PDB file of C-alpha atoms in Angstrom:
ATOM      1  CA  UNK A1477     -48.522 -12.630  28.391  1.00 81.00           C
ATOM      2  CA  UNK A1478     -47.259  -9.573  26.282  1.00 92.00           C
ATOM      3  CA  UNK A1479     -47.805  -8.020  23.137  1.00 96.00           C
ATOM      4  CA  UNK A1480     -44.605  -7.319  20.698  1.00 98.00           C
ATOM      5  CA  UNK A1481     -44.050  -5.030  18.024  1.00 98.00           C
ATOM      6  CA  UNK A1482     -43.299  -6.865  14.751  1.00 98.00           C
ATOM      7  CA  UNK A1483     -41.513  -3.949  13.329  1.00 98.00           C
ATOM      8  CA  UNK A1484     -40.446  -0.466  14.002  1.00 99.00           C
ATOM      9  CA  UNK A1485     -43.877   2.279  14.521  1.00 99.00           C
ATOM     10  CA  UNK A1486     -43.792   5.823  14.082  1.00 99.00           C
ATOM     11  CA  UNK A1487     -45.932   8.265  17.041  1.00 98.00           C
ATOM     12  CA  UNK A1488     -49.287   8.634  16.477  1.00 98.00           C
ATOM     13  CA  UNK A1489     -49.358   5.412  14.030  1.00 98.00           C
ATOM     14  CA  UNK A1490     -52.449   2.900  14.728  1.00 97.00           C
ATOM     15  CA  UNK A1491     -50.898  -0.383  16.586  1.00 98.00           C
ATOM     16  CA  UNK A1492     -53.965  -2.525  16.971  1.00 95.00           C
ATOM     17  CA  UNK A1493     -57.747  -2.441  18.152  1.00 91.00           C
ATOM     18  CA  UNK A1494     -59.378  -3.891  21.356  1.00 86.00           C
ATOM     19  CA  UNK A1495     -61.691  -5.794  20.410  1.00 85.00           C
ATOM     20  CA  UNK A1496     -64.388  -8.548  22.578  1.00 82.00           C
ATOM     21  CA  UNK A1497     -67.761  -8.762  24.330  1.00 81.00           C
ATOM     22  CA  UNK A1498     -69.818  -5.763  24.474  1.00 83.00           C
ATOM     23  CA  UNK A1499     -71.174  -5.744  27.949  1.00 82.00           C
ATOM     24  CA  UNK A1500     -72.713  -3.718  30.910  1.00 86.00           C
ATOM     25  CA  UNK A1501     -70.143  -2.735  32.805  1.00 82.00           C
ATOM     26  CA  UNK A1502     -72.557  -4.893  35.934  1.00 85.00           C
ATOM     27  CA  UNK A1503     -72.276  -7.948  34.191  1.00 86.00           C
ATOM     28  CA  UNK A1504     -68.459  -7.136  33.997  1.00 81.00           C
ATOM     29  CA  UNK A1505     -67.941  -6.721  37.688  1.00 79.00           C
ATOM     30  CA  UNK A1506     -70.232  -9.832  38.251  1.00 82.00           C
ATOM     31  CA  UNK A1507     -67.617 -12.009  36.009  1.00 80.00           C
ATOM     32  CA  UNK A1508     -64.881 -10.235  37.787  1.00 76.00           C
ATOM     33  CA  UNK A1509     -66.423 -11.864  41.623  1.00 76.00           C
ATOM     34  CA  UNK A1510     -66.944 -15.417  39.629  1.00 77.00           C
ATOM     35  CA  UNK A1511     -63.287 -15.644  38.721  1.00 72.00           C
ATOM     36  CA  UNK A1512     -62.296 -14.253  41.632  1.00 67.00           C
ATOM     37  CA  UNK A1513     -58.239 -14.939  42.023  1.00 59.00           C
ATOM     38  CA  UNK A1514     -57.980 -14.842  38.504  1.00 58.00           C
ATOM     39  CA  UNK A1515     -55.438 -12.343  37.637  1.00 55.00           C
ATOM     40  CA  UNK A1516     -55.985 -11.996  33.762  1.00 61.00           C
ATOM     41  CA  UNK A1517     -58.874  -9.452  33.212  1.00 63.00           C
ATOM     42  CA  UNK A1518     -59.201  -8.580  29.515  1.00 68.00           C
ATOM     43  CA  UNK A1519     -61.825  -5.657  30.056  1.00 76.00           C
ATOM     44  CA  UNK A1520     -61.577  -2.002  28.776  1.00 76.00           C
ATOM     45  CA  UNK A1521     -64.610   0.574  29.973  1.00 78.00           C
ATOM     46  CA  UNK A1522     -66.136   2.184  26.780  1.00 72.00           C
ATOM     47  CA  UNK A1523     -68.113   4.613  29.129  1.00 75.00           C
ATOM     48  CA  UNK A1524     -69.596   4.807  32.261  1.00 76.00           C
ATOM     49  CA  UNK A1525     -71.753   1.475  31.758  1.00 82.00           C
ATOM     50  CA  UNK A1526     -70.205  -0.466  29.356  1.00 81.00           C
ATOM     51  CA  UNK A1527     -66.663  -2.304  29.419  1.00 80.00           C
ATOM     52  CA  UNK A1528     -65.379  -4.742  26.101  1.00 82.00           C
ATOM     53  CA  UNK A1529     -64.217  -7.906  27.402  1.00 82.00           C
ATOM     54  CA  UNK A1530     -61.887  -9.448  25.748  1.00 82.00           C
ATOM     55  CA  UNK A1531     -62.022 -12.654  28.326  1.00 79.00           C
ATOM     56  CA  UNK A1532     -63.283 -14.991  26.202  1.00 77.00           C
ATOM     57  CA  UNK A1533     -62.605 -13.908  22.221  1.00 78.00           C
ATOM     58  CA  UNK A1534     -60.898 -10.997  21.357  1.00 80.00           C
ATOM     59  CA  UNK A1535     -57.895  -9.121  19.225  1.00 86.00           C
ATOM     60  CA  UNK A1536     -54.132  -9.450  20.513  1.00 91.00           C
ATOM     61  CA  UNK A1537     -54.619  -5.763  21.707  1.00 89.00           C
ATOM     62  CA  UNK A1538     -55.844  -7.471  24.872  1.00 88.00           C
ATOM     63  CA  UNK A1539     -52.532  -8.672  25.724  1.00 90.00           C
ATOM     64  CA  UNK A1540     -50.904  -5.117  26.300  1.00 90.00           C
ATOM     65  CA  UNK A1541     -49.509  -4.508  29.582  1.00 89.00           C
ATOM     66  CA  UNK A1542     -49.659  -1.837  31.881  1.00 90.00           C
ATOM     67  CA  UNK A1543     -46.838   1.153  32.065  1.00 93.00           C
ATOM     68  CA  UNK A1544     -46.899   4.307  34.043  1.00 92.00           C
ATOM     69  CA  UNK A1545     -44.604   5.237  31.200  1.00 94.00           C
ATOM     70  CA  UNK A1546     -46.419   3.352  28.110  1.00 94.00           C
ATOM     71  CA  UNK A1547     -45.746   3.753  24.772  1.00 97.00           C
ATOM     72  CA  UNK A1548     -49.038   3.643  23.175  1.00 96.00           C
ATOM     73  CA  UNK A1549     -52.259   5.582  24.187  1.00 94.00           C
ATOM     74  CA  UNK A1550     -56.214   4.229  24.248  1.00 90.00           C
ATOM     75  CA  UNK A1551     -58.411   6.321  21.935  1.00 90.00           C
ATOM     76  CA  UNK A1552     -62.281   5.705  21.629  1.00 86.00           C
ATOM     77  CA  UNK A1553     -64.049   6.409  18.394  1.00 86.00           C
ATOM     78  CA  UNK A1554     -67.005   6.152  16.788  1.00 85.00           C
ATOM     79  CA  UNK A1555     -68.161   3.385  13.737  1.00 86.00           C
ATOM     80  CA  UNK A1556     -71.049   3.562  12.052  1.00 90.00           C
ATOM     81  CA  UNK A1557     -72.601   4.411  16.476  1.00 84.00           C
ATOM     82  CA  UNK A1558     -70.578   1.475  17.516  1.00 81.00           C
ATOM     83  CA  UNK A1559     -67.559   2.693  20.266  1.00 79.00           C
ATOM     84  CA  UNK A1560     -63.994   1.204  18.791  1.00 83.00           C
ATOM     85  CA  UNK A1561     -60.940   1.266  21.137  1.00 88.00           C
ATOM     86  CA  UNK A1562     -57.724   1.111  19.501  1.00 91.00           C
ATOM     87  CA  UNK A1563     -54.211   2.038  20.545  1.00 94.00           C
ATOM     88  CA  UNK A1564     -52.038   4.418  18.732  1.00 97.00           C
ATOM     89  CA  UNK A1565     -48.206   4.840  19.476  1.00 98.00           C
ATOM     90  CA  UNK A1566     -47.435   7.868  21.368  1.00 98.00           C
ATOM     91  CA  UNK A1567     -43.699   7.818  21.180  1.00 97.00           C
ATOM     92  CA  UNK A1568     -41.076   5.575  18.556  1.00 99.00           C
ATOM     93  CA  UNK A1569     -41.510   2.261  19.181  1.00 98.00           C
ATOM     94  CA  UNK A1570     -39.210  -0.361  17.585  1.00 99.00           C
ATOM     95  CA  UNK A1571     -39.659  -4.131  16.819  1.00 98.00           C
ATOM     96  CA  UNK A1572     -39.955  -6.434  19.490  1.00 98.00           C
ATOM     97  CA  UNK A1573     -40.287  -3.603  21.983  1.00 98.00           C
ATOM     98  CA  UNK A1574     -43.460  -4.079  24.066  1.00 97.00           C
ATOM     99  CA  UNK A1575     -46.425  -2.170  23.522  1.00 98.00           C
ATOM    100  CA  UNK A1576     -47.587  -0.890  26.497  1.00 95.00           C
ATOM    101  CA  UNK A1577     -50.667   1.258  27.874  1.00 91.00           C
ATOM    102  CA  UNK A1578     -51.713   3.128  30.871  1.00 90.00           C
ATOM    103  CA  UNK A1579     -54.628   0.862  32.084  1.00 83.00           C
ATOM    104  CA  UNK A1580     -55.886   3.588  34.659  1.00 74.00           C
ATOM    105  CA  UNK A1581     -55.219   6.166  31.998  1.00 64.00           C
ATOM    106  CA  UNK A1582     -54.002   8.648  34.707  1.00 56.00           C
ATOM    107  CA  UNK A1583     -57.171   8.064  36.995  1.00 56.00           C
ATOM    108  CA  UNK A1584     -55.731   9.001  40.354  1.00 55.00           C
ATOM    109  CA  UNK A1585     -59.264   8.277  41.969  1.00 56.00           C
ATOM    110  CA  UNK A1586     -60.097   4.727  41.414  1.00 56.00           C
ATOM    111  CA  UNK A1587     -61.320   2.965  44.745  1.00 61.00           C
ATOM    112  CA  UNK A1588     -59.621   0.027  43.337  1.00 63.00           C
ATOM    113  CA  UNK A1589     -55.807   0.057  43.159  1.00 73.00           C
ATOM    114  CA  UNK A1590     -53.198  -3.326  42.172  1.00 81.00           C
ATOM    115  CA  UNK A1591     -49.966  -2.775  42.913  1.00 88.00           C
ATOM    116  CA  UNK A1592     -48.239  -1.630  39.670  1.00 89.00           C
ATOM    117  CA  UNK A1593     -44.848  -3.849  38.351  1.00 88.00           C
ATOM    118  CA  UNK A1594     -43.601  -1.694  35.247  1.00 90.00           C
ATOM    119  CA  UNK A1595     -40.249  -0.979  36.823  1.00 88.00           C
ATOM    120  CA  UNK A1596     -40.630   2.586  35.098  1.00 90.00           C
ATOM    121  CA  UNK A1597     -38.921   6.248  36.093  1.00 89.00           C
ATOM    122  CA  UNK A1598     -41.975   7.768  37.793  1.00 87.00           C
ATOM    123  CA  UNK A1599     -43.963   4.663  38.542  1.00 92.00           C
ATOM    124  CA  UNK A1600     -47.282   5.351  40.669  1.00 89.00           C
ATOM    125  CA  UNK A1601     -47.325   2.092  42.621  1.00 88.00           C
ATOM    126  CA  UNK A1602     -50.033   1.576  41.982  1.00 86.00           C
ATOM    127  CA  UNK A1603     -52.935   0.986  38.643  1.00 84.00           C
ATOM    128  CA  UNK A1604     -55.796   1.981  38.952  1.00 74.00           C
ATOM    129  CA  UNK A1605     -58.663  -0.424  38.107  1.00 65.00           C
TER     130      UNK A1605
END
């Protein structure tokens, strides 16, 4: 699955939020083993401990794919003391081009590596998860 622009978006415009499950980032990993050879996982760290999962209900932000090269960026807010994740456009990105994000977000440290498939100048390999 992908996610699409609908029309043209200017850098730094707001594309969509992730929205799902707020869990422990524990319970996360322990769904992760239970569906293990599933290769959809829908879940987006908030901090240290807890990940939105976006698994079972969530926005169409969770069908973004992964580019070393993306065109949108992840930033985390705060609501009202509730985290928000939404993903703003970091360069021109024009209807039914794909919106794409860096799901390491540059972490070159991750124990946990897929092997990446974005085809981009400059792709790392490998994602870091």
């Amino acid at each position: 699955m992908s996610l699409f622009a609908s029309e043209q978006i200017l850098p730094g415009a707001f594309v969509c939020q992730y929205t799902g499950e707020i869990i422990r980032s524990s319970t996360y990993r322990r769904r992760e083993m239970e569906l293990n050879g599933v290769t959809n996982y829908y879940g987006m760290a908030i901090n240290n401990n807890e990940v939105i999962d976006a698994r079972a209900f969530g926005g169409i932000a969770r069908f973004a794919n992964h580019s070393c090269q993306p065109n949108c960026v992840v930033e985390r807010w705060d609501v009202n003391g509730e985290i928000c994740c939404g993903f703003f456009a970091k360069t021109l990105i024009e209807n039914n081009e794909e919106i794409t994000i860096d799901y390491g977000g540059g972490n070159t440290t991750a124990t946990r590596r897929k092997k990446c498939m974005c085809k981009k100048a400059g792709c790392r390999g490998l994602i870091p998860m």
